[in-house]
Amino acid sequence: MHNTCTKYNYFLKLTLIVFVLALQACEKFEYSPYEIRLLDNERQLNQKNIDRIKEQNIPQDATITFALIADTQGYYEDTDAIVNHLNKRNDVQFVLHNGDITDFGLLKEFRLINEKLGRLKVPLVTVIGNHDAVSNGKQLYKEMYGAYDFSFVAGHSKFIFINTNNWEFNSIDLDWLEDQLADRENYDQVFVLSHIPPTSSAFGEANARRYRQLMNKYKVSMSIHGHNHSFETYQLEEGGTQYMNVGEAADEEYIVMRVSNTAVAFERVSTKEIYQ
């Protein structure tokens, strides 16, 4: 009897050890919705895609064509439709996402939306949204996508991405932004992209005032945002910088920007339209 119990305990412990080792080896097993455990191909995605854009060697005198999306948070079928529609095009060189990739900042969400957006044939670069910064989303975003504030150059244009989620981070690094704008004269076009627009109370009144001054002082070509879940273009001062709020994925559309050395044009494209 004693030997039977001893053998039973031995095999029970062995089974538990094998089970635990199997779980540790399985990347798909989720210990907690708040965990951070990424694969190598899920890390630093913005820089990897910026490198892909640089590899295109866009000429200084060429028209740059890129797409804008925002607020894909939970709209998985609509995001699929946007990706499928964009993949039928041969003119878009890259896609820029204006934040709120996720709804609750959870690993499962980051992974699921990355699987969908990762099907894009062209590079995707994104800025952090306020929903991406909840739960442990701040750390997840940083590990999966990279820095909150960054920039890159393509052809004749500079693209500056800044974290404007003031409530979640208690600050907006406008000194960094001005440093990035200081070489404005080196580029024909400069775009600033963030999630929350300066017209939102979440931006902060003092931040918004200085931000608007910077946009006009450095003659930014366009300030582009998400967050409001509806498309809108506007100017905050007559003759000043043009602003754009990109709608949510559920609007079943995306924006195509065509930027030359001297002009900026855009069109709203419905995913229900057949693209030839």
PDB file of C-alpha atoms in Angstrom:
ATOM      1  CA  MET A   1       0.000   0.000   0.000  1.00  0.00           C
ATOM      2  CA  HIS A   2       2.790   2.330   0.924  1.00  0.00           C
ATOM      3  CA  ASN A   3       4.645   1.600  -2.340  1.00  0.00           C
ATOM      4  CA  THR A   4       1.472   2.262  -4.351  1.00  0.00           C
ATOM      5  CA  CYS A   5       1.004   5.685  -2.728  1.00  0.00           C
ATOM      6  CA  THR A   6       4.671   6.541  -3.259  1.00  0.00           C
ATOM      7  CA  LYS A   7       4.464   5.637  -6.964  1.00  0.00           C
ATOM      8  CA  TYR A   8       1.237   7.607  -7.294  1.00  0.00           C
ATOM      9  CA  ASN A   9       2.796  10.718  -5.738  1.00  0.00           C
ATOM     10  CA  TYR A  10       5.860  10.341  -7.916  1.00  0.00           C
ATOM     11  CA  PHE A  11       3.857  10.131 -11.131  1.00  0.00           C
ATOM     12  CA  LEU A  12       1.614  13.013  -9.989  1.00  0.00           C
ATOM     13  CA  LYS A  13       4.638  15.258  -9.410  1.00  0.00           C
ATOM     14  CA  LEU A  14       6.171  14.202 -12.719  1.00  0.00           C
ATOM     15  CA  THR A  15       2.936  14.968 -14.531  1.00  0.00           C
ATOM     16  CA  LEU A  16       2.735  18.415 -12.918  1.00  0.00           C
ATOM     17  CA  ILE A  17       6.347  19.201 -13.839  1.00  0.00           C
ATOM     18  CA  VAL A  18       5.784  18.197 -17.466  1.00  0.00           C
ATOM     19  CA  PHE A  19       2.554  20.244 -17.546  1.00  0.00           C
ATOM     20  CA  VAL A  20       4.268  23.380 -16.201  1.00  0.00           C
ATOM     21  CA  LEU A  21       7.178  23.031 -18.613  1.00  0.00           C
ATOM     22  CA  ALA A  22       4.750  22.633 -21.497  1.00  0.00           C
ATOM     23  CA  LEU A  23       2.934  25.807 -20.487  1.00  0.00           C
ATOM     24  CA  GLN A  24       6.183  27.742 -20.231  1.00  0.00           C
ATOM     25  CA  ALA A  25       7.151  26.591 -23.712  1.00  0.00           C
ATOM     26  CA  CYS A  26       3.800  27.595 -25.163  1.00  0.00           C
ATOM     27  CA  GLU A  27       3.836  31.274 -26.144  1.00  0.00           C
ATOM     28  CA  LYS A  28       0.081  31.246 -26.712  1.00  0.00           C
ATOM     29  CA  PHE A  29      -0.749  30.459 -23.092  1.00  0.00           C
ATOM     30  CA  GLU A  30      -1.869  33.569 -21.250  1.00  0.00           C
ATOM     31  CA  TYR A  31      -0.960  33.617 -17.568  1.00  0.00           C
ATOM     32  CA  SER A  32      -2.727  36.952 -17.032  1.00  0.00           C
ATOM     33  CA  PRO A  33      -4.418  39.550 -19.272  1.00  0.00           C
ATOM     34  CA  TYR A  34      -1.892  42.043 -17.864  1.00  0.00           C
ATOM     35  CA  GLU A  35       1.240  40.102 -18.758  1.00  0.00           C
ATOM     36  CA  ILE A  36       3.942  41.350 -21.111  1.00  0.00           C
ATOM     37  CA  ARG A  37       5.577  38.529 -23.029  1.00  0.00           C
ATOM     38  CA  LEU A  38       6.423  39.305 -26.639  1.00  0.00           C
ATOM     39  CA  LEU A  39       8.048  37.387 -29.446  1.00  0.00           C
ATOM     40  CA  ASP A  40      11.054  38.876 -31.212  1.00  0.00           C
ATOM     41  CA  ASN A  41       8.961  39.669 -34.280  1.00  0.00           C
ATOM     42  CA  GLU A  42       6.529  41.632 -32.084  1.00  0.00           C
ATOM     43  CA  ARG A  43       9.115  44.069 -30.733  1.00  0.00           C
ATOM     44  CA  GLN A  44      10.077  47.598 -31.864  1.00  0.00           C
ATOM     45  CA  LEU A  45       7.684  47.500 -34.797  1.00  0.00           C
ATOM     46  CA  ASN A  46       7.818  51.245 -35.522  1.00  0.00           C
ATOM     47  CA  GLN A  47      11.567  51.253 -36.066  1.00  0.00           C
ATOM     48  CA  LYS A  48      11.404  48.116 -38.193  1.00  0.00           C
ATOM     49  CA  ASN A  49       8.786  49.744 -40.406  1.00  0.00           C
ATOM     50  CA  ILE A  50      10.625  53.078 -40.532  1.00  0.00           C
ATOM     51  CA  ASP A  51      13.618  51.114 -41.802  1.00  0.00           C
ATOM     52  CA  ARG A  52      11.386  49.650 -44.507  1.00  0.00           C
ATOM     53  CA  ILE A  53      10.273  53.162 -45.513  1.00  0.00           C
ATOM     54  CA  LYS A  54      13.905  54.301 -45.722  1.00  0.00           C
ATOM     55  CA  GLU A  55      14.677  51.316 -47.944  1.00  0.00           C
ATOM     56  CA  GLN A  56      12.194  52.723 -50.481  1.00  0.00           C
ATOM     57  CA  ASN A  57      14.677  55.575 -51.148  1.00  0.00           C
ATOM     58  CA  ILE A  58      11.902  58.042 -51.985  1.00  0.00           C
ATOM     59  CA  PRO A  59      13.439  60.765 -54.214  1.00  0.00           C
ATOM     60  CA  GLN A  60      13.517  64.369 -53.019  1.00  0.00           C
ATOM     61  CA  ASP A  61      11.360  65.510 -55.937  1.00  0.00           C
ATOM     62  CA  ALA A  62       8.826  62.637 -55.830  1.00  0.00           C
ATOM     63  CA  THR A  63       5.217  62.822 -54.686  1.00  0.00           C
ATOM     64  CA  ILE A  64       4.780  60.861 -51.462  1.00  0.00           C
ATOM     65  CA  THR A  65       1.552  58.905 -51.106  1.00  0.00           C
ATOM     66  CA  PHE A  66       0.585  57.573 -47.689  1.00  0.00           C
ATOM     67  CA  ALA A  67      -2.591  56.532 -45.891  1.00  0.00           C
ATOM     68  CA  LEU A  68      -3.961  57.637 -42.522  1.00  0.00           C
ATOM     69  CA  ILE A  69      -6.042  55.553 -40.103  1.00  0.00           C
ATOM     70  CA  ALA A  70      -6.936  55.910 -36.421  1.00  0.00           C
ATOM     71  CA  ASP A  71      -8.923  54.380 -33.563  1.00  0.00           C
ATOM     72  CA  THR A  72      -8.968  50.735 -34.613  1.00  0.00           C
ATOM     73  CA  GLN A  73      -9.773  49.878 -30.978  1.00  0.00           C
ATOM     74  CA  GLY A  74     -11.991  46.784 -31.046  1.00  0.00           C
ATOM     75  CA  TYR A  75     -13.108  47.333 -34.654  1.00  0.00           C
ATOM     76  CA  TYR A  76     -11.484  44.156 -35.914  1.00  0.00           C
ATOM     77  CA  GLU A  77     -13.723  43.453 -38.909  1.00  0.00           C
ATOM     78  CA  ASP A  78     -13.534  47.086 -40.019  1.00  0.00           C
ATOM     79  CA  THR A  79      -9.755  47.004 -39.636  1.00  0.00           C
ATOM     80  CA  ASP A  80      -9.652  43.858 -41.789  1.00  0.00           C
ATOM     81  CA  ALA A  81     -11.672  45.682 -44.438  1.00  0.00           C
ATOM     82  CA  ILE A  82      -9.262  48.655 -44.386  1.00  0.00           C
ATOM     83  CA  VAL A  83      -6.233  46.366 -44.683  1.00  0.00           C
ATOM     84  CA  ASN A  84      -7.812  44.393 -47.534  1.00  0.00           C
ATOM     85  CA  HIS A  85      -8.692  47.600 -49.395  1.00  0.00           C
ATOM     86  CA  LEU A  86      -5.245  49.127 -48.933  1.00  0.00           C
ATOM     87  CA  ASN A  87      -3.569  45.916 -50.077  1.00  0.00           C
ATOM     88  CA  LYS A  88      -5.328  46.222 -53.439  1.00  0.00           C
ATOM     89  CA  ARG A  89      -3.614  49.561 -54.074  1.00  0.00           C
ATOM     90  CA  ASN A  90      -0.186  49.998 -55.606  1.00  0.00           C
ATOM     91  CA  ASP A  91       0.259  53.717 -54.960  1.00  0.00           C
ATOM     92  CA  VAL A  92       0.381  53.923 -51.124  1.00  0.00           C
ATOM     93  CA  GLN A  93       3.965  53.790 -49.829  1.00  0.00           C
ATOM     94  CA  PHE A  94       3.190  53.529 -46.104  1.00  0.00           C
ATOM     95  CA  VAL A  95       0.387  53.827 -43.552  1.00  0.00           C
ATOM     96  CA  LEU A  96       0.319  56.046 -40.448  1.00  0.00           C
ATOM     97  CA  HIS A  97      -1.910  55.192 -37.472  1.00  0.00           C
ATOM     98  CA  ASN A  98      -3.024  58.043 -35.207  1.00  0.00           C
ATOM     99  CA  GLY A  99      -3.438  56.012 -32.035  1.00  0.00           C
ATOM    100  CA  ASP A 100      -5.911  54.013 -29.982  1.00  0.00           C
ATOM    101  CA  ILE A 101      -4.741  50.785 -31.500  1.00  0.00           C
ATOM    102  CA  THR A 102      -6.450  48.999 -28.598  1.00  0.00           C
ATOM    103  CA  ASP A 103      -9.385  49.592 -26.266  1.00  0.00           C
ATOM    104  CA  PHE A 104      -8.045  48.379 -22.906  1.00  0.00           C
ATOM    105  CA  GLY A 105      -4.268  48.272 -23.431  1.00  0.00           C
ATOM    106  CA  LEU A 106      -4.087  44.486 -23.005  1.00  0.00           C
ATOM    107  CA  LEU A 107      -1.594  42.093 -24.579  1.00  0.00           C
ATOM    108  CA  LYS A 108      -4.342  40.082 -26.266  1.00  0.00           C
ATOM    109  CA  GLU A 109      -5.618  43.253 -27.970  1.00  0.00           C
ATOM    110  CA  PHE A 110      -2.149  44.428 -29.023  1.00  0.00           C
ATOM    111  CA  ARG A 111      -1.467  41.003 -30.508  1.00  0.00           C
ATOM    112  CA  LEU A 112      -4.798  40.700 -32.289  1.00  0.00           C
ATOM    113  CA  ILE A 113      -4.646  44.120 -33.923  1.00  0.00           C
ATOM    114  CA  ASN A 114      -0.995  43.573 -34.822  1.00  0.00           C
ATOM    115  CA  GLU A 115      -1.958  40.355 -36.612  1.00  0.00           C
ATOM    116  CA  LYS A 116      -4.486  42.302 -38.678  1.00  0.00           C
ATOM    117  CA  LEU A 117      -2.409  45.416 -39.368  1.00  0.00           C
ATOM    118  CA  GLY A 118       0.630  43.199 -39.924  1.00  0.00           C
ATOM    119  CA  ARG A 119      -1.028  41.916 -43.100  1.00  0.00           C
ATOM    120  CA  LEU A 120      -0.480  45.309 -44.743  1.00  0.00           C
ATOM    121  CA  LYS A 121       1.851  45.042 -47.721  1.00  0.00           C
ATOM    122  CA  VAL A 122       3.379  48.407 -46.867  1.00  0.00           C
ATOM    123  CA  PRO A 123       5.019  49.639 -43.628  1.00  0.00           C
ATOM    124  CA  LEU A 124       2.823  50.842 -40.748  1.00  0.00           C
ATOM    125  CA  VAL A 125       3.942  53.419 -38.158  1.00  0.00           C
ATOM    126  CA  THR A 126       1.778  54.354 -35.180  1.00  0.00           C
ATOM    127  CA  VAL A 127       1.603  56.825 -32.307  1.00  0.00           C
ATOM    128  CA  ILE A 128       0.271  55.931 -28.844  1.00  0.00           C
ATOM    129  CA  GLY A 129      -3.370  56.699 -27.986  1.00  0.00           C
ATOM    130  CA  ASN A 130      -4.964  57.275 -24.586  1.00  0.00           C
ATOM    131  CA  HIS A 131      -6.630  53.831 -24.619  1.00  0.00           C
ATOM    132  CA  ASP A 132      -3.279  52.237 -25.439  1.00  0.00           C
ATOM    133  CA  ALA A 133      -1.905  53.730 -22.210  1.00  0.00           C
ATOM    134  CA  VAL A 134      -4.374  52.138 -19.757  1.00  0.00           C
ATOM    135  CA  SER A 135      -3.806  48.896 -17.797  1.00  0.00           C
ATOM    136  CA  ASN A 136      -0.136  48.131 -18.480  1.00  0.00           C
ATOM    137  CA  GLY A 137      -0.436  49.430 -22.034  1.00  0.00           C
ATOM    138  CA  LYS A 138       2.298  52.039 -21.558  1.00  0.00           C
ATOM    139  CA  GLN A 139       4.950  49.360 -21.147  1.00  0.00           C
ATOM    140  CA  LEU A 140       3.362  47.113 -23.763  1.00  0.00           C
ATOM    141  CA  TYR A 141       3.335  49.890 -26.355  1.00  0.00           C
ATOM    142  CA  LYS A 142       6.942  50.800 -25.597  1.00  0.00           C
ATOM    143  CA  GLU A 143       8.125  47.219 -25.985  1.00  0.00           C
ATOM    144  CA  MET A 144       5.993  46.407 -29.024  1.00  0.00           C
ATOM    145  CA  TYR A 145       6.187  49.708 -30.942  1.00  0.00           C
ATOM    146  CA  GLY A 146       8.974  51.740 -29.335  1.00  0.00           C
ATOM    147  CA  ALA A 147       9.393  55.330 -28.137  1.00  0.00           C
ATOM    148  CA  TYR A 148       6.369  57.513 -27.449  1.00  0.00           C
ATOM    149  CA  ASP A 149       7.980  60.499 -29.232  1.00  0.00           C
ATOM    150  CA  PHE A 150       9.966  59.969 -32.439  1.00  0.00           C
ATOM    151  CA  SER A 151      10.372  61.156 -36.019  1.00  0.00           C
ATOM    152  CA  PHE A 152      11.527  59.996 -39.432  1.00  0.00           C
ATOM    153  CA  VAL A 153      12.242  61.508 -42.827  1.00  0.00           C
ATOM    154  CA  ALA A 154      10.926  60.279 -46.177  1.00  0.00           C
ATOM    155  CA  GLY A 155      11.918  62.100 -49.331  1.00  0.00           C
ATOM    156  CA  HIS A 156      11.286  65.815 -48.919  1.00  0.00           C
ATOM    157  CA  SER A 157       9.099  65.424 -45.809  1.00  0.00           C
ATOM    158  CA  LYS A 158       9.614  65.027 -42.081  1.00  0.00           C
ATOM    159  CA  PHE A 159       7.084  63.146 -39.930  1.00  0.00           C
ATOM    160  CA  ILE A 160       7.033  63.912 -36.199  1.00  0.00           C
ATOM    161  CA  PHE A 161       5.054  61.703 -33.789  1.00  0.00           C
ATOM    162  CA  ILE A 162       4.349  63.023 -30.296  1.00  0.00           C
ATOM    163  CA  ASN A 163       2.492  61.575 -27.327  1.00  0.00           C
ATOM    164  CA  THR A 164      -0.293  64.058 -26.464  1.00  0.00           C
ATOM    165  CA  ASN A 165      -2.097  61.880 -23.910  1.00  0.00           C
ATOM    166  CA  ASN A 166      -1.717  64.494 -21.178  1.00  0.00           C
ATOM    167  CA  TRP A 167      -4.107  62.909 -18.669  1.00  0.00           C
ATOM    168  CA  GLU A 168      -2.417  59.502 -18.818  1.00  0.00           C
ATOM    169  CA  PHE A 169       1.176  60.833 -18.740  1.00  0.00           C
ATOM    170  CA  ASN A 170       0.712  64.157 -16.909  1.00  0.00           C
ATOM    171  CA  SER A 171       2.789  65.963 -19.509  1.00  0.00           C
ATOM    172  CA  ILE A 172       3.386  66.595 -23.207  1.00  0.00           C
ATOM    173  CA  ASP A 173       7.012  67.078 -24.204  1.00  0.00           C
ATOM    174  CA  LEU A 174       6.650  70.266 -26.215  1.00  0.00           C
ATOM    175  CA  ASP A 175      10.327  71.151 -25.713  1.00  0.00           C
ATOM    176  CA  TRP A 176      11.188  67.950 -27.575  1.00  0.00           C
ATOM    177  CA  LEU A 177       8.681  68.897 -30.270  1.00  0.00           C
ATOM    178  CA  GLU A 178      10.271  72.307 -30.759  1.00  0.00           C
ATOM    179  CA  ASP A 179      13.692  70.686 -31.025  1.00  0.00           C
ATOM    180  CA  GLN A 180      12.284  68.462 -33.777  1.00  0.00           C
ATOM    181  CA  LEU A 181      10.816  71.466 -35.579  1.00  0.00           C
ATOM    182  CA  ALA A 182      14.017  73.523 -35.372  1.00  0.00           C
ATOM    183  CA  ASP A 183      15.285  72.165 -38.719  1.00  0.00           C
ATOM    184  CA  ARG A 184      12.006  72.944 -40.505  1.00  0.00           C
ATOM    185  CA  GLU A 185      13.790  74.788 -43.309  1.00  0.00           C
ATOM    186  CA  ASN A 186      15.486  71.557 -44.385  1.00  0.00           C
ATOM    187  CA  TYR A 187      12.196  70.013 -45.532  1.00  0.00           C
ATOM    188  CA  ASP A 188       9.546  71.003 -48.037  1.00  0.00           C
ATOM    189  CA  GLN A 189       6.795  69.514 -45.863  1.00  0.00           C
ATOM    190  CA  VAL A 190       6.586  68.717 -42.151  1.00  0.00           C
ATOM    191  CA  PHE A 191       3.756  66.796 -40.505  1.00  0.00           C
ATOM    192  CA  VAL A 192       3.076  66.422 -36.784  1.00  0.00           C
ATOM    193  CA  LEU A 193       0.997  63.417 -35.751  1.00  0.00           C
ATOM    194  CA  SER A 194      -0.519  62.588 -32.374  1.00  0.00           C
ATOM    195  CA  HIS A 195      -3.640  61.015 -30.957  1.00  0.00           C
ATOM    196  CA  ILE A 196      -5.383  63.738 -28.957  1.00  0.00           C
ATOM    197  CA  PRO A 197      -5.843  67.043 -30.848  1.00  0.00           C
ATOM    198  CA  PRO A 198      -5.142  70.427 -29.209  1.00  0.00           C
ATOM    199  CA  THR A 199      -8.858  71.221 -29.315  1.00  0.00           C
ATOM    200  CA  SER A 200      -9.557  68.544 -26.671  1.00  0.00           C
ATOM    201  CA  SER A 201      -9.694  69.364 -22.953  1.00  0.00           C
ATOM    202  CA  ALA A 202      -7.489  66.297 -22.414  1.00  0.00           C
ATOM    203  CA  PHE A 203      -4.656  68.166 -24.176  1.00  0.00           C
ATOM    204  CA  GLY A 204      -4.485  70.850 -21.481  1.00  0.00           C
ATOM    205  CA  GLU A 205      -5.121  74.547 -22.066  1.00  0.00           C
ATOM    206  CA  ALA A 206      -1.513  75.708 -21.604  1.00  0.00           C
ATOM    207  CA  ASN A 207      -0.198  72.835 -23.748  1.00  0.00           C
ATOM    208  CA  ALA A 208      -2.706  73.623 -26.489  1.00  0.00           C
ATOM    209  CA  ARG A 209      -1.758  77.294 -26.537  1.00  0.00           C
ATOM    210  CA  ARG A 210       1.948  76.555 -26.968  1.00  0.00           C
ATOM    211  CA  TYR A 211       1.291  73.749 -29.446  1.00  0.00           C
ATOM    212  CA  ARG A 212      -0.694  76.068 -31.689  1.00  0.00           C
ATOM    213  CA  GLN A 213       2.093  78.642 -31.511  1.00  0.00           C
ATOM    214  CA  LEU A 214       4.658  76.024 -32.553  1.00  0.00           C
ATOM    215  CA  MET A 215       2.527  74.861 -35.489  1.00  0.00           C
ATOM    216  CA  ASN A 216       2.268  78.407 -36.832  1.00  0.00           C
ATOM    217  CA  LYS A 217       5.832  79.488 -35.990  1.00  0.00           C
ATOM    218  CA  TYR A 218       7.372  76.594 -37.889  1.00  0.00           C
ATOM    219  CA  LYS A 219       4.744  76.555 -40.639  1.00  0.00           C
ATOM    220  CA  VAL A 220       3.847  72.890 -40.123  1.00  0.00           C
ATOM    221  CA  SER A 221       2.184  71.509 -43.258  1.00  0.00           C
ATOM    222  CA  MET A 222      -0.510  69.671 -41.302  1.00  0.00           C
ATOM    223  CA  SER A 223      -1.206  68.605 -37.720  1.00  0.00           C
ATOM    224  CA  ILE A 224      -2.917  65.193 -37.812  1.00  0.00           C
ATOM    225  CA  HIS A 225      -4.848  63.484 -34.986  1.00  0.00           C
ATOM    226  CA  GLY A 226      -7.370  60.791 -34.050  1.00  0.00           C
ATOM    227  CA  HIS A 227      -9.398  60.510 -30.825  1.00  0.00           C
ATOM    228  CA  ASN A 228     -12.604  62.289 -31.915  1.00  0.00           C
ATOM    229  CA  HIS A 229     -13.839  59.276 -33.930  1.00  0.00           C
ATOM    230  CA  SER A 230     -14.975  61.434 -36.823  1.00  0.00           C
ATOM    231  CA  PHE A 231     -13.261  63.087 -39.780  1.00  0.00           C
ATOM    232  CA  GLU A 232     -12.693  66.810 -39.705  1.00  0.00           C
ATOM    233  CA  THR A 233     -10.327  69.405 -41.150  1.00  0.00           C
ATOM    234  CA  TYR A 234      -9.982  72.920 -39.750  1.00  0.00           C
ATOM    235  CA  GLN A 235      -7.711  75.865 -39.015  1.00  0.00           C
ATOM    236  CA  LEU A 236      -7.387  77.381 -35.549  1.00  0.00           C
ATOM    237  CA  GLU A 237      -6.042  80.671 -36.865  1.00  0.00           C
ATOM    238  CA  GLU A 238      -6.666  82.269 -40.242  1.00  0.00           C
ATOM    239  CA  GLY A 239      -3.731  81.466 -42.501  1.00  0.00           C
ATOM    240  CA  GLY A 240      -2.266  79.123 -39.896  1.00  0.00           C
ATOM    241  CA  THR A 241      -1.551  75.405 -39.892  1.00  0.00           C
ATOM    242  CA  GLN A 242      -4.163  73.041 -41.280  1.00  0.00           C
ATOM    243  CA  TYR A 243      -5.472  70.412 -38.826  1.00  0.00           C
ATOM    244  CA  MET A 244      -7.033  67.030 -39.521  1.00  0.00           C
ATOM    245  CA  ASN A 245      -8.861  64.599 -37.244  1.00  0.00           C
ATOM    246  CA  VAL A 246      -8.934  61.115 -38.774  1.00  0.00           C
ATOM    247  CA  GLY A 247     -12.101  59.091 -38.175  1.00  0.00           C
ATOM    248  CA  GLU A 248     -12.347  55.673 -36.519  1.00  0.00           C
ATOM    249  CA  ALA A 249     -12.073  52.336 -38.310  1.00  0.00           C
ATOM    250  CA  ALA A 250     -15.827  51.846 -37.930  1.00  0.00           C
ATOM    251  CA  ASP A 251     -16.339  54.762 -40.352  1.00  0.00           C
ATOM    252  CA  GLU A 252     -15.280  52.282 -43.057  1.00  0.00           C
ATOM    253  CA  GLU A 253     -12.836  54.696 -44.618  1.00  0.00           C
ATOM    254  CA  TYR A 254      -9.224  55.806 -44.597  1.00  0.00           C
ATOM    255  CA  ILE A 255      -7.429  58.922 -45.825  1.00  0.00           C
ATOM    256  CA  VAL A 256      -4.949  58.988 -48.706  1.00  0.00           C
ATOM    257  CA  MET A 257      -2.460  61.859 -48.627  1.00  0.00           C
ATOM    258  CA  ARG A 258      -0.512  62.958 -51.710  1.00  0.00           C
ATOM    259  CA  VAL A 259       2.334  65.278 -50.872  1.00  0.00           C
ATOM    260  CA  SER A 260       4.600  67.039 -53.360  1.00  0.00           C
ATOM    261  CA  ASN A 261       7.357  69.584 -52.779  1.00  0.00           C
ATOM    262  CA  THR A 262       4.820  72.386 -52.997  1.00  0.00           C
ATOM    263  CA  ALA A 263       1.374  70.980 -52.160  1.00  0.00           C
ATOM    264  CA  VAL A 264      -0.570  68.711 -49.810  1.00  0.00           C
ATOM    265  CA  ALA A 265      -3.748  67.011 -51.023  1.00  0.00           C
ATOM    266  CA  PHE A 266      -5.941  64.307 -49.545  1.00  0.00           C
ATOM    267  CA  GLU A 267      -8.996  62.189 -50.260  1.00  0.00           C
ATOM    268  CA  ARG A 268     -11.336  60.131 -48.100  1.00  0.00           C
ATOM    269  CA  VAL A 269     -11.572  56.564 -49.400  1.00  0.00           C
ATOM    270  CA  SER A 270     -14.466  54.268 -48.520  1.00  0.00           C
ATOM    271  CA  THR A 271     -13.672  50.600 -48.011  1.00  0.00           C
ATOM    272  CA  LYS A 272     -16.952  49.864 -49.776  1.00  0.00           C
ATOM    273  CA  GLU A 273     -15.633  51.336 -53.016  1.00  0.00           C
ATOM    274  CA  ILE A 274     -14.167  48.900 -55.511  1.00  0.00           C
ATOM    275  CA  TYR A 275     -10.543  49.821 -56.140  1.00  0.00           C
ATOM    276  CA  GLN A 276      -9.281  49.097 -59.636  1.00  0.00           C
TER     277      GLN A 276
END
